[in-house]
Amino acid sequence: MQSRIIYIAGYGRSGSTMLDMMLGMHPEIFGSGEISAMCRHVWHENEFCACGSRLKDCDVWAPVMARWAEACDPNDHLSLQRVFEPLYAPARTIGGRRLNAFLAQSRALFSAIRAETGRPVVLDSSKAPGRALALSRDPDVDLRVIHLVRDARAVAHAMGRAIPLDVAKGVQKKIVPRSALRTALRWRMYNSVAEKLRTRLPAEHSVRVRYEDLMRDPLTEMMRISTAIGVDLSAIAEPIAEGAKVVPAHQMAGSRLRMKGPVALRYDDAWEVEMSNAARKQAEMAAGALLRRYRYIE
């Protein structure tokens, strides 16, 4: 029997942590956060889980990692991630023994999460489409993809702001501001590969969702997601649409939002008044084709 994995693909600052928290409120779905970060830094540096505990003290992640370590070496998994998870990875196409090892280790981690949480569906909000392209090669995984997009200008504005280091609040490293041009170019690359990812799946197993639509009309967008992931979300979608707060659980990586406790949906449109004309033009120049495709500009 295939294991159901929901994957949020796209680029940073697009609302993936909020969506992870929303879907993780469903009793069948475990919102993991960004699983790709586990071996890169989260476990080694003993970062904070959304529950408020360090991961090695978390009553979910500590037993998950202990169970997973019985099946494989996390350090070996990290070396395989570096081969198979980049946006463009020839080894992913070639396949072979190492890809099979990466997939087997990933399945073992998903299995450990299901065993320790009792939830049959694992949600991975790693965003990086290269990781999902690798997972899509596994015949034992029923991969469902949510391609989450946000206006490149809004993303560029968010990434243009510095965020100081604050480990307890979920900021594990100092965030330095990035130029609008750089951000928009990377936004275009990541979303282009996410579109390629969707072509690798049955059409009914993926959906594109705009952050703006999700924040403005969560009921409609969550029911669209429900169809793609094969899980009835109505029990959580309706209360959220009526103003119920979104409650984090054990998201172990993602934005600092996961450390703030229950939060209400809030559409962030600050970029529309705060973004400089120069930065706006840079973003539009670099991302224009996809901005039009996603109905952000005409």
CSV table of C-alpha atoms in Angstrom, one decimal:
chain,number,residue,atom,x,y,z
A,1,MET,CA,0.0,0.0,0.0
A,2,GLN,CA,1.3,3.4,-0.9
A,3,SER,CA,1.9,6.0,1.8
A,4,ARG,CA,0.2,9.3,1.3
A,5,ILE,CA,2.5,12.3,1.4
A,6,ILE,CA,1.3,15.9,0.9
A,7,TYR,CA,4.1,18.2,-0.3
A,8,ILE,CA,3.9,22.0,-0.4
A,9,ALA,CA,6.1,23.3,-3.2
A,10,GLY,CA,7.0,26.8,-4.2
A,11,TYR,CA,9.3,29.6,-2.9
A,12,GLY,CA,9.9,31.1,0.5
A,13,ARG,CA,7.7,33.7,2.2
A,14,SER,CA,4.6,32.4,0.4
A,15,GLY,CA,2.6,31.3,3.4
A,16,SER,CA,3.7,27.6,3.5
A,17,THR,CA,4.1,27.6,7.3
A,18,MET,CA,0.6,28.9,7.8
A,19,LEU,CA,-0.8,26.3,5.3
A,20,ASP,CA,1.1,23.6,7.1
A,21,MET,CA,-0.4,24.6,10.4
A,22,MET,CA,-3.9,24.8,8.8
A,23,LEU,CA,-3.8,21.3,7.3
A,24,GLY,CA,-2.1,19.9,10.4
A,25,MET,CA,-5.3,20.6,12.4
A,26,HIS,CA,-6.9,17.7,10.5
A,27,PRO,CA,-6.9,14.5,12.6
A,28,GLU,CA,-5.5,12.5,9.7
A,29,ILE,CA,-2.7,14.8,8.7
A,30,PHE,CA,0.6,15.4,10.6
A,31,GLY,CA,2.0,18.9,9.7
A,32,SER,CA,5.7,18.2,9.9
A,33,GLY,CA,7.1,21.5,8.8
A,34,GLU,CA,10.1,21.5,6.5
A,35,ILE,CA,11.4,17.9,6.6
A,36,SER,CA,14.3,18.7,4.3
A,37,ALA,CA,15.8,20.8,7.1
A,38,MET,CA,15.9,18.0,9.6
A,39,CYS,CA,19.3,16.6,8.7
A,40,ARG,CA,20.6,19.9,7.4
A,41,HIS,CA,20.5,21.7,10.7
A,42,VAL,CA,17.3,21.2,12.8
A,43,TRP,CA,18.3,18.0,14.6
A,44,HIS,CA,22.0,18.6,14.9
A,45,GLU,CA,21.4,22.1,16.3
A,46,ASN,CA,18.5,20.9,18.5
A,47,GLU,CA,16.2,23.7,17.3
A,48,PHE,CA,12.8,24.5,18.6
A,49,CYS,CA,9.6,22.6,17.7
A,50,ALA,CA,6.4,24.6,17.4
A,51,CYS,CA,5.3,22.9,20.6
A,52,GLY,CA,7.9,25.0,22.4
A,53,SER,CA,10.4,22.2,23.2
A,54,ARG,CA,13.8,21.6,21.7
A,55,LEU,CA,13.5,18.8,19.2
A,56,LYS,CA,15.5,16.3,21.3
A,57,ASP,CA,13.1,16.9,24.2
A,58,CYS,CA,9.9,16.9,22.0
A,59,ASP,CA,7.5,14.1,22.8
A,60,VAL,CA,7.0,13.6,19.0
A,61,TRP,CA,10.2,14.3,17.3
A,62,ALA,CA,12.6,12.6,19.8
A,63,PRO,CA,10.9,9.1,19.4
A,64,VAL,CA,10.5,9.7,15.6
A,65,MET,CA,14.2,10.3,15.2
A,66,ALA,CA,15.1,7.4,17.5
A,67,ARG,CA,12.9,5.1,15.4
A,68,TRP,CA,14.3,6.5,12.1
A,69,ALA,CA,17.9,6.1,13.3
A,70,GLU,CA,17.3,2.4,13.7
A,71,ALA,CA,16.7,2.2,9.9
A,72,CYS,CA,19.3,4.5,8.6
A,73,ASP,CA,22.1,7.0,9.3
A,74,PRO,CA,20.9,10.6,9.2
A,75,ASN,CA,24.3,11.8,8.2
A,76,ASP,CA,24.2,9.5,5.2
A,77,HIS,CA,20.8,10.8,4.4
A,78,LEU,CA,22.1,14.4,4.4
A,79,SER,CA,24.8,13.5,1.8
A,80,LEU,CA,22.0,12.0,-0.4
A,81,GLN,CA,19.9,15.1,0.0
A,82,ARG,CA,22.7,17.2,-1.4
A,83,VAL,CA,22.7,15.0,-4.5
A,84,PHE,CA,19.0,14.6,-5.2
A,85,GLU,CA,17.2,17.6,-3.8
A,86,PRO,CA,18.7,20.6,-5.8
A,87,LEU,CA,16.5,22.3,-8.4
A,88,TYR,CA,18.5,20.8,-11.2
A,89,ALA,CA,20.0,17.4,-10.3
A,90,PRO,CA,21.1,15.0,-13.2
A,91,ALA,CA,21.4,12.2,-10.7
A,92,ARG,CA,17.7,12.4,-10.0
A,93,THR,CA,17.1,11.5,-13.7
A,94,ILE,CA,19.7,8.8,-13.9
A,95,GLY,CA,18.4,7.1,-10.8
A,96,GLY,CA,20.2,4.0,-9.6
A,97,ARG,CA,21.3,2.6,-6.2
A,98,ARG,CA,21.9,5.9,-4.5
A,99,LEU,CA,18.5,7.3,-5.5
A,100,ASN,CA,16.9,4.1,-4.2
A,101,ALA,CA,18.7,4.5,-0.9
A,102,PHE,CA,17.5,8.1,-0.6
A,103,LEU,CA,13.9,7.0,-1.3
A,104,ALA,CA,14.1,4.1,1.1
A,105,GLN,CA,15.4,6.4,3.9
A,106,SER,CA,12.7,9.0,3.2
A,107,ARG,CA,10.0,6.3,3.4
A,108,ALA,CA,11.5,5.1,6.7
A,109,LEU,CA,11.2,8.6,8.1
A,110,PHE,CA,7.6,9.0,6.9
A,111,SER,CA,6.9,5.6,8.4
A,112,ALA,CA,8.4,6.6,11.8
A,113,ILE,CA,6.3,9.8,11.8
A,114,ARG,CA,3.1,7.9,11.1
A,115,ALA,CA,3.9,5.3,13.7
A,116,GLU,CA,4.6,7.8,16.5
A,117,THR,CA,1.8,10.2,15.7
A,118,GLY,CA,-0.9,7.8,14.6
A,119,ARG,CA,-1.7,10.0,11.7
A,120,PRO,CA,-1.8,8.3,8.3
A,121,VAL,CA,-0.9,11.3,6.1
A,122,VAL,CA,2.3,13.2,6.4
A,123,LEU,CA,2.6,16.8,5.3
A,124,ASP,CA,6.0,18.1,4.2
A,125,SER,CA,6.2,21.8,3.6
A,126,SER,CA,9.8,21.9,2.5
A,127,LYS,CA,8.8,23.9,-0.6
A,128,ALA,CA,11.9,22.9,-2.6
A,129,PRO,CA,10.5,21.3,-5.8
A,130,GLY,CA,13.7,19.3,-6.4
A,131,ARG,CA,13.0,17.3,-3.3
A,132,ALA,CA,9.5,16.5,-4.4
A,133,LEU,CA,10.7,15.6,-7.9
A,134,ALA,CA,12.9,13.0,-6.2
A,135,LEU,CA,10.0,11.7,-4.0
A,136,SER,CA,7.9,11.4,-7.2
A,137,ARG,CA,10.2,8.7,-8.4
A,138,ASP,CA,9.1,6.4,-5.6
A,139,PRO,CA,6.3,4.0,-6.6
A,140,ASP,CA,5.6,3.3,-2.9
A,141,VAL,CA,4.7,7.0,-2.3
A,142,ASP,CA,1.3,8.5,-3.1
A,143,LEU,CA,2.6,12.0,-3.6
A,144,ARG,CA,0.1,14.9,-3.6
A,145,VAL,CA,1.4,18.4,-4.4
A,146,ILE,CA,0.1,21.8,-3.4
A,147,HIS,CA,1.9,24.4,-5.5
A,148,LEU,CA,1.7,27.5,-3.3
A,149,VAL,CA,2.4,30.8,-5.0
A,150,ARG,CA,2.5,34.4,-3.8
A,151,ASP,CA,3.0,37.6,-5.8
A,152,ALA,CA,6.7,37.9,-6.5
A,153,ARG,CA,6.6,41.6,-5.5
A,154,ALA,CA,5.2,40.6,-2.0
A,155,VAL,CA,7.8,37.9,-1.7
A,156,ALA,CA,10.6,40.3,-2.7
A,157,HIS,CA,9.4,42.9,-0.2
A,158,ALA,CA,9.4,40.3,2.6
A,159,MET,CA,12.8,39.1,1.7
A,160,GLY,CA,14.1,42.6,1.6
A,161,ARG,CA,13.7,43.0,5.3
A,162,ALA,CA,16.3,41.9,7.9
A,163,ILE,CA,15.2,39.6,10.7
A,164,PRO,CA,17.5,39.4,13.8
A,165,LEU,CA,18.6,36.1,15.3
A,166,ASP,CA,16.1,34.9,17.9
A,167,VAL,CA,16.3,31.1,18.4
A,168,ALA,CA,13.5,30.9,20.9
A,169,LYS,CA,11.1,32.6,18.4
A,170,GLY,CA,12.1,30.3,15.6
A,171,VAL,CA,14.7,32.5,13.8
A,172,GLN,CA,17.7,30.1,13.8
A,173,LYS,CA,20.0,32.4,11.9
A,174,LYS,CA,20.2,36.1,11.2
A,175,ILE,CA,18.2,36.9,8.1
A,176,VAL,CA,19.9,39.4,5.8
A,177,PRO,CA,17.9,41.5,3.3
A,178,ARG,CA,18.0,40.4,-0.4
A,179,SER,CA,17.5,42.5,-3.4
A,180,ALA,CA,14.2,42.4,-5.2
A,181,LEU,CA,15.9,41.4,-8.5
A,182,ARG,CA,17.6,38.4,-6.9
A,183,THR,CA,14.5,37.3,-5.1
A,184,ALA,CA,12.3,37.6,-8.2
A,185,LEU,CA,14.8,35.6,-10.3
A,186,ARG,CA,14.8,32.8,-7.7
A,187,TRP,CA,11.0,33.0,-7.3
A,188,ARG,CA,10.7,32.4,-11.1
A,189,MET,CA,13.1,29.5,-11.1
A,190,TYR,CA,11.5,27.7,-8.1
A,191,ASN,CA,8.0,28.1,-9.4
A,192,SER,CA,9.0,27.0,-12.9
A,193,VAL,CA,10.4,23.8,-11.5
A,194,ALA,CA,7.2,23.4,-9.3
A,195,GLU,CA,5.2,23.5,-12.5
A,196,LYS,CA,7.4,20.8,-14.0
A,197,LEU,CA,6.8,18.8,-10.9
A,198,ARG,CA,3.1,18.9,-11.4
A,199,THR,CA,3.4,17.4,-14.8
A,200,ARG,CA,5.0,14.3,-13.3
A,201,LEU,CA,1.8,13.6,-11.3
A,202,PRO,CA,-1.7,12.7,-12.2
A,203,ALA,CA,-3.6,15.9,-12.8
A,204,GLU,CA,-6.0,15.3,-10.0
A,205,HIS,CA,-3.1,14.8,-7.5
A,206,SER,CA,-1.9,18.4,-7.5
A,207,VAL,CA,-3.3,21.9,-7.3
A,208,ARG,CA,-2.0,25.5,-7.5
A,209,VAL,CA,-3.1,27.8,-4.8
A,210,ARG,CA,-2.4,31.5,-4.5
A,211,TYR,CA,-1.6,32.8,-1.1
A,212,GLU,CA,-3.8,35.8,-1.6
A,213,ASP,CA,-6.8,33.6,-2.4
A,214,LEU,CA,-6.1,31.3,0.5
A,215,MET,CA,-6.1,34.3,2.9
A,216,ARG,CA,-9.2,36.0,1.4
A,217,ASP,CA,-11.3,32.9,0.9
A,218,PRO,CA,-9.9,30.0,2.9
A,219,LEU,CA,-13.0,27.8,2.5
A,220,THR,CA,-13.0,27.8,-1.3
A,221,GLU,CA,-9.2,27.2,-1.5
A,222,MET,CA,-9.1,24.5,1.2
A,223,MET,CA,-11.9,22.6,-0.5
A,224,ARG,CA,-9.8,22.8,-3.8
A,225,ILE,CA,-6.9,21.4,-1.8
A,226,SER,CA,-9.2,18.7,-0.3
A,227,THR,CA,-9.9,17.3,-3.7
A,228,ALA,CA,-6.2,17.2,-4.7
A,229,ILE,CA,-4.9,15.6,-1.5
A,230,GLY,CA,-7.8,13.1,-1.1
A,231,VAL,CA,-8.7,14.2,2.4
A,232,ASP,CA,-12.0,15.8,3.4
A,233,LEU,CA,-11.0,19.1,4.9
A,234,SER,CA,-14.5,20.5,5.5
A,235,ALA,CA,-14.4,19.9,9.3
A,236,ILE,CA,-11.4,22.3,9.7
A,237,ALA,CA,-12.0,24.6,6.6
A,238,GLU,CA,-15.4,25.9,7.8
A,239,PRO,CA,-14.3,27.0,11.3
A,240,ILE,CA,-11.1,28.6,9.9
A,241,ALA,CA,-13.2,30.5,7.3
A,242,GLU,CA,-15.5,31.7,10.1
A,243,GLY,CA,-12.5,33.1,12.1
A,244,ALA,CA,-11.2,30.3,14.2
A,245,LYS,CA,-7.6,30.6,15.0
A,246,VAL,CA,-5.0,28.3,13.4
A,247,VAL,CA,-3.1,26.2,16.0
A,248,PRO,CA,0.5,25.0,15.4
A,249,ALA,CA,1.4,21.6,16.6
A,250,HIS,CA,4.8,20.1,15.9
A,251,GLN,CA,6.1,21.9,12.9
A,252,MET,CA,9.9,21.6,13.3
A,253,ALA,CA,11.1,24.1,10.7
A,254,GLY,CA,9.5,27.0,8.8
A,255,SER,CA,8.8,30.6,9.5
A,256,ARG,CA,8.7,32.1,13.0
A,257,LEU,CA,4.9,32.2,12.7
A,258,ARG,CA,4.9,28.6,14.0
A,259,MET,CA,6.3,29.8,17.4
A,260,LYS,CA,3.5,32.3,18.1
A,261,GLY,CA,0.8,30.0,19.2
A,262,PRO,CA,-2.7,30.1,17.9
A,263,VAL,CA,-3.0,32.8,15.1
A,264,ALA,CA,-5.8,34.2,13.0
A,265,LEU,CA,-5.5,34.3,9.2
A,266,ARG,CA,-4.3,37.7,8.1
A,267,TYR,CA,-3.7,38.8,4.5
A,268,ASP,CA,-0.4,40.6,4.5
A,269,ASP,CA,-0.5,43.3,1.8
A,270,ALA,CA,2.0,45.7,3.3
A,271,TRP,CA,4.2,45.6,0.2
A,272,GLU,CA,1.6,47.5,-1.8
A,273,VAL,CA,2.3,50.7,0.2
A,274,GLU,CA,5.8,50.1,1.5
A,275,MET,CA,7.6,48.7,-1.6
A,276,SER,CA,9.7,51.2,-3.5
A,277,ASN,CA,8.9,51.8,-7.2
A,278,ALA,CA,12.4,50.7,-8.1
A,279,ALA,CA,12.1,47.4,-6.3
A,280,ARG,CA,8.7,46.8,-7.7
A,281,LYS,CA,9.9,47.3,-11.2
A,282,GLN,CA,12.9,45.0,-10.7
A,283,ALA,CA,10.5,42.2,-9.5
A,284,GLU,CA,8.1,42.8,-12.4
A,285,MET,CA,10.9,42.7,-14.9
A,286,ALA,CA,12.4,39.5,-13.6
A,287,ALA,CA,9.2,37.6,-12.9
A,288,GLY,CA,6.8,39.2,-15.5
A,289,ALA,CA,5.9,36.1,-17.4
A,290,LEU,CA,4.9,34.1,-14.4
A,291,LEU,CA,3.2,37.1,-12.7
A,292,ARG,CA,0.9,37.2,-15.7
A,293,ARG,CA,0.4,33.4,-15.7
A,294,TYR,CA,-0.6,33.6,-12.1
A,295,ARG,CA,-2.9,36.6,-12.7
A,296,TYR,CA,-0.9,39.1,-10.7
A,297,ILE,CA,-0.4,41.5,-13.6
A,298,GLU,CA,-2.0,41.9,-17.0
